[in-house]
mmCIF file of C-alpha atoms in Angstrom:
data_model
loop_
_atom_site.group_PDB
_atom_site.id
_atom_site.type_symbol
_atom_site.label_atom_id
_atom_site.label_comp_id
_atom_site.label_asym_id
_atom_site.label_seq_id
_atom_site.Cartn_x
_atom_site.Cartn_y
_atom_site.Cartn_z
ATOM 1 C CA UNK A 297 -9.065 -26.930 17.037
ATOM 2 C CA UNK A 298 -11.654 -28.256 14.491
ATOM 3 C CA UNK A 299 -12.644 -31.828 15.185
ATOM 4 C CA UNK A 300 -10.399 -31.818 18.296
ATOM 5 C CA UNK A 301 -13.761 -31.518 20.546
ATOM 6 C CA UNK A 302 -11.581 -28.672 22.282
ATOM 7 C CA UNK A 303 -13.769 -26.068 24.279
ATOM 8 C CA UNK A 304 -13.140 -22.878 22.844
ATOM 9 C CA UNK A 305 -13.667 -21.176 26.317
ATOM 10 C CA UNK A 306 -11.020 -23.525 27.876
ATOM 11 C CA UNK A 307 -8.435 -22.907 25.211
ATOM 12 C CA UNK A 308 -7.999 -19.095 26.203
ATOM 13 C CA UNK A 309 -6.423 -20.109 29.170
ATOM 14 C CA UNK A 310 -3.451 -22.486 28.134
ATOM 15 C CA UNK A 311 -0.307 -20.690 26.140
ATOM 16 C CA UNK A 312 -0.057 -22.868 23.972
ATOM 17 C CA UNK A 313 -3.371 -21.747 22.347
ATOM 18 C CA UNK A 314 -1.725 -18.312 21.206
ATOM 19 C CA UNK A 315 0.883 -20.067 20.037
ATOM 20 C CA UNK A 316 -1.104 -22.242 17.299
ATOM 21 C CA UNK A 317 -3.382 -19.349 16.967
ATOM 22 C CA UNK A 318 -0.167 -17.316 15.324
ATOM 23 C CA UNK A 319 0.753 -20.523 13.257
ATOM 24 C CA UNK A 320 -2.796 -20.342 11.959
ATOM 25 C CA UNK A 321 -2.488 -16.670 10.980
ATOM 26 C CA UNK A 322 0.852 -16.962 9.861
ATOM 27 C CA UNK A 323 -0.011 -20.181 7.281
ATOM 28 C CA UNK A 324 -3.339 -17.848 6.172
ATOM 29 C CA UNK A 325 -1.334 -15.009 5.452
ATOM 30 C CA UNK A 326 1.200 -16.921 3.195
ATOM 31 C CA UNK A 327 -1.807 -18.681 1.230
ATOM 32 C CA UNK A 328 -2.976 -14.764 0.513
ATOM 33 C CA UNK A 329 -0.020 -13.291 -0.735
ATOM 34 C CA UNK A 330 0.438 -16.704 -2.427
ATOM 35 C CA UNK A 331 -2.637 -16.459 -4.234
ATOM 36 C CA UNK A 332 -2.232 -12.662 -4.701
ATOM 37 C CA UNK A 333 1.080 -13.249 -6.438
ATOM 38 C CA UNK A 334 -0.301 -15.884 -8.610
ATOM 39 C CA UNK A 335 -3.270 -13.842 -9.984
ATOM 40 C CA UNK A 336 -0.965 -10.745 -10.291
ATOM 41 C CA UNK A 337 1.135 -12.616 -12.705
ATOM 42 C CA UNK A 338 -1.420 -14.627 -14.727
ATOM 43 C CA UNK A 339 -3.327 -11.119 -15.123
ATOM 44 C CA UNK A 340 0.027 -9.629 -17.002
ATOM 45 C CA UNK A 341 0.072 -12.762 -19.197
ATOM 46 C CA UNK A 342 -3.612 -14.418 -19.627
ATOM 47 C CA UNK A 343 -6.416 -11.767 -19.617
ATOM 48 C CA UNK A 344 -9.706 -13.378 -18.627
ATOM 49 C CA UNK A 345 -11.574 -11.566 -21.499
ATOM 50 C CA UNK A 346 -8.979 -12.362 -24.131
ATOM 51 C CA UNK A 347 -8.331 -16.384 -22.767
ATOM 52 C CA UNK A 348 -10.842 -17.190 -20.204
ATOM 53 C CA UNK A 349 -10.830 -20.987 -21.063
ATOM 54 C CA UNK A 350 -6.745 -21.037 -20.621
ATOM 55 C CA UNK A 351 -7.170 -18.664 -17.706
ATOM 56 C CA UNK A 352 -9.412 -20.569 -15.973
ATOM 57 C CA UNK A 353 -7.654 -24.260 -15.845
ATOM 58 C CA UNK A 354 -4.261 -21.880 -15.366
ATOM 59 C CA UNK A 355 -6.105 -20.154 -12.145
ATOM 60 C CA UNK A 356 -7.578 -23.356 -10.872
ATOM 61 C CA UNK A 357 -4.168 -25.137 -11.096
ATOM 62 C CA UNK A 358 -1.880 -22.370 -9.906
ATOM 63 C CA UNK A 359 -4.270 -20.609 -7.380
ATOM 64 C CA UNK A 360 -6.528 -23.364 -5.973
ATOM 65 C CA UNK A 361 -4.805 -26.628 -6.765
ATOM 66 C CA UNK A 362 -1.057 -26.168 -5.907
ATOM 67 C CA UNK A 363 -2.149 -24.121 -2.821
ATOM 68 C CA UNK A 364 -4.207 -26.803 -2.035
ATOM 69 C CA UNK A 365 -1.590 -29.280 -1.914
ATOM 70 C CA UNK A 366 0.645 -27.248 -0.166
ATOM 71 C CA UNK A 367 -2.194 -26.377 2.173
ATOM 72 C CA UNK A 368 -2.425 -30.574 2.924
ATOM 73 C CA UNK A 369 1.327 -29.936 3.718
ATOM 74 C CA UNK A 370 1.096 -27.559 5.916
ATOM 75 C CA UNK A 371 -1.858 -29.150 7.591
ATOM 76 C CA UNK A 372 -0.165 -32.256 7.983
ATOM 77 C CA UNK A 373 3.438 -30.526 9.839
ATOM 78 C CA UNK A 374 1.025 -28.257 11.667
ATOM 79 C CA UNK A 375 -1.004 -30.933 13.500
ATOM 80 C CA UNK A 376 2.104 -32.903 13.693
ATOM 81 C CA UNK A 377 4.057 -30.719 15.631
ATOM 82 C CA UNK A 378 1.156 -29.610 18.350
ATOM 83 C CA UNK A 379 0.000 -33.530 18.644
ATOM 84 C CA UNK A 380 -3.327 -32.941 16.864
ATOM 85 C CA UNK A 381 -5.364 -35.777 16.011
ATOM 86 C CA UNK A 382 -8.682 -35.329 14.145
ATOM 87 C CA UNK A 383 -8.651 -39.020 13.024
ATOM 88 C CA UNK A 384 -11.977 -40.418 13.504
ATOM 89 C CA UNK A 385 -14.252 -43.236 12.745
ATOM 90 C CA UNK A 386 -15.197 -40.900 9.896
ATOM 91 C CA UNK A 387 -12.094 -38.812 9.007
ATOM 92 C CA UNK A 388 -13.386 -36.658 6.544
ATOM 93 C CA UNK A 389 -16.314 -35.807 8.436
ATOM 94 C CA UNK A 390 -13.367 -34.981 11.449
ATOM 95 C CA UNK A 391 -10.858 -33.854 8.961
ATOM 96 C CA UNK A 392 -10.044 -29.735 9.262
ATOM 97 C CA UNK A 393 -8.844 -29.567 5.332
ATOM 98 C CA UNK A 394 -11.726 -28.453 4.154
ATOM 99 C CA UNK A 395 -12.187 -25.824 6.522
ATOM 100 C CA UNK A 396 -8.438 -24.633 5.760
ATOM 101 C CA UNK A 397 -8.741 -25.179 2.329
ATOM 102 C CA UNK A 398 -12.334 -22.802 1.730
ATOM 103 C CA UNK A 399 -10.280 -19.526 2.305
ATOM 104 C CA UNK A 400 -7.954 -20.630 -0.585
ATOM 105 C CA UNK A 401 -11.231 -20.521 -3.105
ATOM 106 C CA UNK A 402 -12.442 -17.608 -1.508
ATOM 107 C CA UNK A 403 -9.159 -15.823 -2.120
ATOM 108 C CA UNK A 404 -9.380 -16.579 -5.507
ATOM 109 C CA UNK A 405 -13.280 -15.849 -6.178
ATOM 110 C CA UNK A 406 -12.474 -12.682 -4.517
ATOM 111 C CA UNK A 407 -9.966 -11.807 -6.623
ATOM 112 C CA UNK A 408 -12.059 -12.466 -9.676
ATOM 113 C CA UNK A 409 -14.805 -10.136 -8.956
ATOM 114 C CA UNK A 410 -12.240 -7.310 -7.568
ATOM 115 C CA UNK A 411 -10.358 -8.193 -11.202
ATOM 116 C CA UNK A 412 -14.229 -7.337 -13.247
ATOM 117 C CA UNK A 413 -14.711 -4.583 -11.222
ATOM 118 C CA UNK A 414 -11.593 -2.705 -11.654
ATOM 119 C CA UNK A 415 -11.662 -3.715 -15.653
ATOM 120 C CA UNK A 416 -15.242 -2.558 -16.254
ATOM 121 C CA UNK A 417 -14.604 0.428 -14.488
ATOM 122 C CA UNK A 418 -11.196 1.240 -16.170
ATOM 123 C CA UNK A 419 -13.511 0.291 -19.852
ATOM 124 C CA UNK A 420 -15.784 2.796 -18.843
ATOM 125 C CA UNK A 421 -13.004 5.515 -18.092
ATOM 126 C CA UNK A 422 -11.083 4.800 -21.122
ATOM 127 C CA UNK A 423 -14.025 3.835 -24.009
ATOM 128 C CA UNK A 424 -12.628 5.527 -27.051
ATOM 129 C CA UNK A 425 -15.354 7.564 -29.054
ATOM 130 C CA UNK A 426 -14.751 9.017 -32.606
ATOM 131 C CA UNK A 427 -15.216 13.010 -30.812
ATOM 132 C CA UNK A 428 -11.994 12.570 -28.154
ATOM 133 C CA UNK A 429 -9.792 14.801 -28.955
ATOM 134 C CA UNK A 430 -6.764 16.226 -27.251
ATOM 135 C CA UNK A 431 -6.171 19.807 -26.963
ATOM 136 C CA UNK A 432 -2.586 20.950 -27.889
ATOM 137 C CA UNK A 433 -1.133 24.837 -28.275
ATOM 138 C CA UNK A 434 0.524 26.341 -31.512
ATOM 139 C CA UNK A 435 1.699 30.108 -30.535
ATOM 140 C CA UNK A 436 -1.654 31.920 -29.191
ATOM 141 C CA UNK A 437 -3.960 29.142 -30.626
ATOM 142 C CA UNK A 438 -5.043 26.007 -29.023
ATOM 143 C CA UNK A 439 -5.814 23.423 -31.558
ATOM 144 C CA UNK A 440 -8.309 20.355 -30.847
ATOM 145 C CA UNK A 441 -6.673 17.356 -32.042
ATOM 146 C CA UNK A 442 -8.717 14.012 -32.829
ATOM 147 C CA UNK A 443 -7.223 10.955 -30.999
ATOM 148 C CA UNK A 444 -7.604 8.940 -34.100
ATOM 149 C CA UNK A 445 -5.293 11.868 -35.902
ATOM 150 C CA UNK A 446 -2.511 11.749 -33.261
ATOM 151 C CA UNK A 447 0.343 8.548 -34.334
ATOM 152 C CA UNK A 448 3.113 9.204 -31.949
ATOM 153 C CA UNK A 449 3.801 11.558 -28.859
ATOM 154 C CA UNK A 450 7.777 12.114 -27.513
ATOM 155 C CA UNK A 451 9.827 13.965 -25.382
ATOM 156 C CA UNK A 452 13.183 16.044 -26.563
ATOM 157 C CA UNK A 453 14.964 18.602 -25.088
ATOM 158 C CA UNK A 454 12.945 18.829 -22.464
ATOM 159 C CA UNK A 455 9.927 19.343 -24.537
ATOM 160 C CA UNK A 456 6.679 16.472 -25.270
ATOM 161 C CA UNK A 457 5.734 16.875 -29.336
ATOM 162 C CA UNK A 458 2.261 15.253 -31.140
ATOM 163 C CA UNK A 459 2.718 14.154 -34.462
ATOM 164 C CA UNK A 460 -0.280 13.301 -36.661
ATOM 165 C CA UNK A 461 -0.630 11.073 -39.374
ATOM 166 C CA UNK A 462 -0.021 13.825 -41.750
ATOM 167 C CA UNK A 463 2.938 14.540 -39.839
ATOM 168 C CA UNK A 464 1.948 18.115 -38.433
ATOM 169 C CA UNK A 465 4.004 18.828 -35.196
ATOM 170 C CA UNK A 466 2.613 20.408 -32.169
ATOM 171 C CA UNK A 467 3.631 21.294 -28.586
ATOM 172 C CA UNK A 468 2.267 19.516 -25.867
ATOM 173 C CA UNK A 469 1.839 21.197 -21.961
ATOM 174 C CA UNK A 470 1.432 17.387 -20.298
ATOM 175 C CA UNK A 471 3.571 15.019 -19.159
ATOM 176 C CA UNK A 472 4.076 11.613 -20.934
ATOM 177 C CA UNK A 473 3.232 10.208 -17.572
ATOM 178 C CA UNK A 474 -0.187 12.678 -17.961
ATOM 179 C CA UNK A 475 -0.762 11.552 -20.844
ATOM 180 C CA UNK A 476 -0.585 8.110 -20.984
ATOM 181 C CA UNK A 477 -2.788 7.742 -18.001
ATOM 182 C CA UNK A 478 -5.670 9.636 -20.142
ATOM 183 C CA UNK A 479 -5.105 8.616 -23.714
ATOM 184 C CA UNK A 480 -7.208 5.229 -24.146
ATOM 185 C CA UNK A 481 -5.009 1.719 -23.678
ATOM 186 C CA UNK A 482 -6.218 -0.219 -26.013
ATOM 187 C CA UNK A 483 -5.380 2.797 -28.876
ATOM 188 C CA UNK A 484 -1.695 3.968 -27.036
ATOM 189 C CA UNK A 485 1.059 2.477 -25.685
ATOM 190 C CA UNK A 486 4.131 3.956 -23.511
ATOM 191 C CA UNK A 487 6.809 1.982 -25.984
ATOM 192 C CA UNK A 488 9.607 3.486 -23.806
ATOM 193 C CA UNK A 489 10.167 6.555 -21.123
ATOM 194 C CA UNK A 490 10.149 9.322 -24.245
ATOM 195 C CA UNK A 491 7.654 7.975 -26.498
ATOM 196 C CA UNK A 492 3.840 6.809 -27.005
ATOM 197 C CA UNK A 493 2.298 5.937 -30.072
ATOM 198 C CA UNK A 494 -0.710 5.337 -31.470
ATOM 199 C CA UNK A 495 -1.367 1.360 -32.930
ATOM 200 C CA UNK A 496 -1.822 2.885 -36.514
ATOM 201 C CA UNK A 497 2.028 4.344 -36.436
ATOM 202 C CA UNK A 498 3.339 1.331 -35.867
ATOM 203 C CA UNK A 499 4.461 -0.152 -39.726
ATOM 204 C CA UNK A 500 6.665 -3.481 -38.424
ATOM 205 C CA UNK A 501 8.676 -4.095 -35.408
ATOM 206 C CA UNK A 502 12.133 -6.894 -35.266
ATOM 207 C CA UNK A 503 13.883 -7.932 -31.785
ATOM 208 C CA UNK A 504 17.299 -6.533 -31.788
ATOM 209 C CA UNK A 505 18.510 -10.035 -30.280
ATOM 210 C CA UNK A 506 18.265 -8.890 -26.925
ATOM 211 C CA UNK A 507 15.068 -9.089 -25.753
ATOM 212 C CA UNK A 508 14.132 -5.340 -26.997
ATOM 213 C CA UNK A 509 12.229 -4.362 -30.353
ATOM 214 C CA UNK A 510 12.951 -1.989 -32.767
ATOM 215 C CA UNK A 511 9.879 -0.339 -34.260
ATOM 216 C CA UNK A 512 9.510 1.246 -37.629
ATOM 217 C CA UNK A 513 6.673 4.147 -37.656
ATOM 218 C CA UNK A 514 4.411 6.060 -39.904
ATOM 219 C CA UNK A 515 4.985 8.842 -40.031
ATOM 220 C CA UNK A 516 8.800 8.487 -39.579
ATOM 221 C CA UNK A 517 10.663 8.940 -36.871
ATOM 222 C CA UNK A 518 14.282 10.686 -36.485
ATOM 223 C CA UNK A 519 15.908 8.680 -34.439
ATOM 224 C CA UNK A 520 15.725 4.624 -33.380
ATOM 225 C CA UNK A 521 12.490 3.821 -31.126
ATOM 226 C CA UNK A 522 12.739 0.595 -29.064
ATOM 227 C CA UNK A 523 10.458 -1.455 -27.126
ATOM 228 C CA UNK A 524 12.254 -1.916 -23.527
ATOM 229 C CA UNK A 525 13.021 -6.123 -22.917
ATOM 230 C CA UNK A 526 10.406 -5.826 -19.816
ATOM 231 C CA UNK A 527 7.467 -4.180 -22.058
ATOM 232 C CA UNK A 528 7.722 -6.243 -25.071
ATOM 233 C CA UNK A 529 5.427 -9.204 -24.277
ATOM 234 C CA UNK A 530 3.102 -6.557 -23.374
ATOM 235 C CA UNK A 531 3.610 -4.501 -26.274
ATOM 236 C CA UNK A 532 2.488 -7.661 -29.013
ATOM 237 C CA UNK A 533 -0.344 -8.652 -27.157
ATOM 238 C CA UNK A 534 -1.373 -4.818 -27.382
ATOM 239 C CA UNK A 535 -0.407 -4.919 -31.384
ATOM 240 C CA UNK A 536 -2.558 -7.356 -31.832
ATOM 241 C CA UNK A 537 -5.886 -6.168 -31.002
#
């Protein structure tokens, strides 16, 4: 109704009012999911702390300017179809674009600060500090273990191991899934359902030509441990450091 000259007031009265007013919800609801999606996936593969600058022209032309365009499509079929015309002497001081296009850039600089917010709080929660340790059991003892000590944890016969890097063994009472939601991120990594290790166990790694990697750990391992296909982007950009 923007530019129309349309009395709000009136409106409420004719059917046909409801029945743009659900197009107009329907087309915002697509451009947040759309934008959602977009930021979901460039936050897997272009961390704003590790690449702003390439994150940045990749978020502006993926989440503001393609939705953008589409938005002008949309825009364009909507006023079509319900005989809107907001063509002016001045049309883009009539024209309801910018209007529809301002809750695209608010998606996205609302998905920026809710991205900083959940990262600074997840640094604060996981800052690794040279007096962590884990606690693990041998017989009647329970043994504090320093996270820097630990190289790779694993499940076997129904039992979850610790190995250090002078290969002592120990039992462990928690859950992988326990675990790797405590141990710090940028120090472990869930290679696989049975197995996380520690950056420092990790010796080399080679793709096994499809998709998955094979690594090759310090101390070593009995047994092959692979990288799943779907965790092995993830797993060299956590390598790296």
């Amino acid at each position: 109704m923007y530019g129309t000259g349309a009395r709000y007031l009136d409106s409420l009265s004719n059917t046909s009012f409801f029945i743009k007013l659900l197009a107009a919800f329907l087309i915002a609801g697509f451009f947040i999911e759309f934008v959602h999606r977009v930021t979901v996936q460039l936050d897997k593969s272009y961390d704003w702390k590790e690449k702003p600058l390439v994150r940045l022209l990749l978020q502006f032309a993926l989440g503001m300017l393609l939705p953008g365009i589409i938005d002008l499509f949309f825009l364009s079929i909507y006023q079509w179809y319900f005989g809107i015309n907001t063509m002016y002497k001045d049309p883009s001081a009539q024209s309801s674009f910018p209007v529809m296009a301002l809750p695209v850039f608010l998606f996205n600089v609302y998905y920026l600060f809710y991205y900083h917010i959940l990262r600074n709080k997840q640094d604060k929660e996981q800052t690794p500090s040279s007096n962590e340790i884990l606690l693990v059991q041998q017989g009647t003892k329970t043994i504090p273990i320093f996270l820097t000590d630990i190289r790779f944890i694993y499940h076997q016969n129904r039992m979850n191991y610790l190995v250090t890097c002078e290969e002592s063994k120990f039992y462990l009472n928690e859950t992988l899934d326990e675990l790797e939601r405590n141990l710090p991120h940028r120090d472990f990594f869930r290679v696989n359902r049975k197995m996380i290790i520690h950056y420092r166990a990790c010796l080399n790694f080679k793709s096994n030509g499809h998709g998955k990697l094979i690594l090759n750990l310090e101390p070593p391992f009995a047994g092959e441990v692979t990288v799943s296909q779907n965790r092995s982007t993830q797993f060299k950009e956590w390598i790296k450091r």
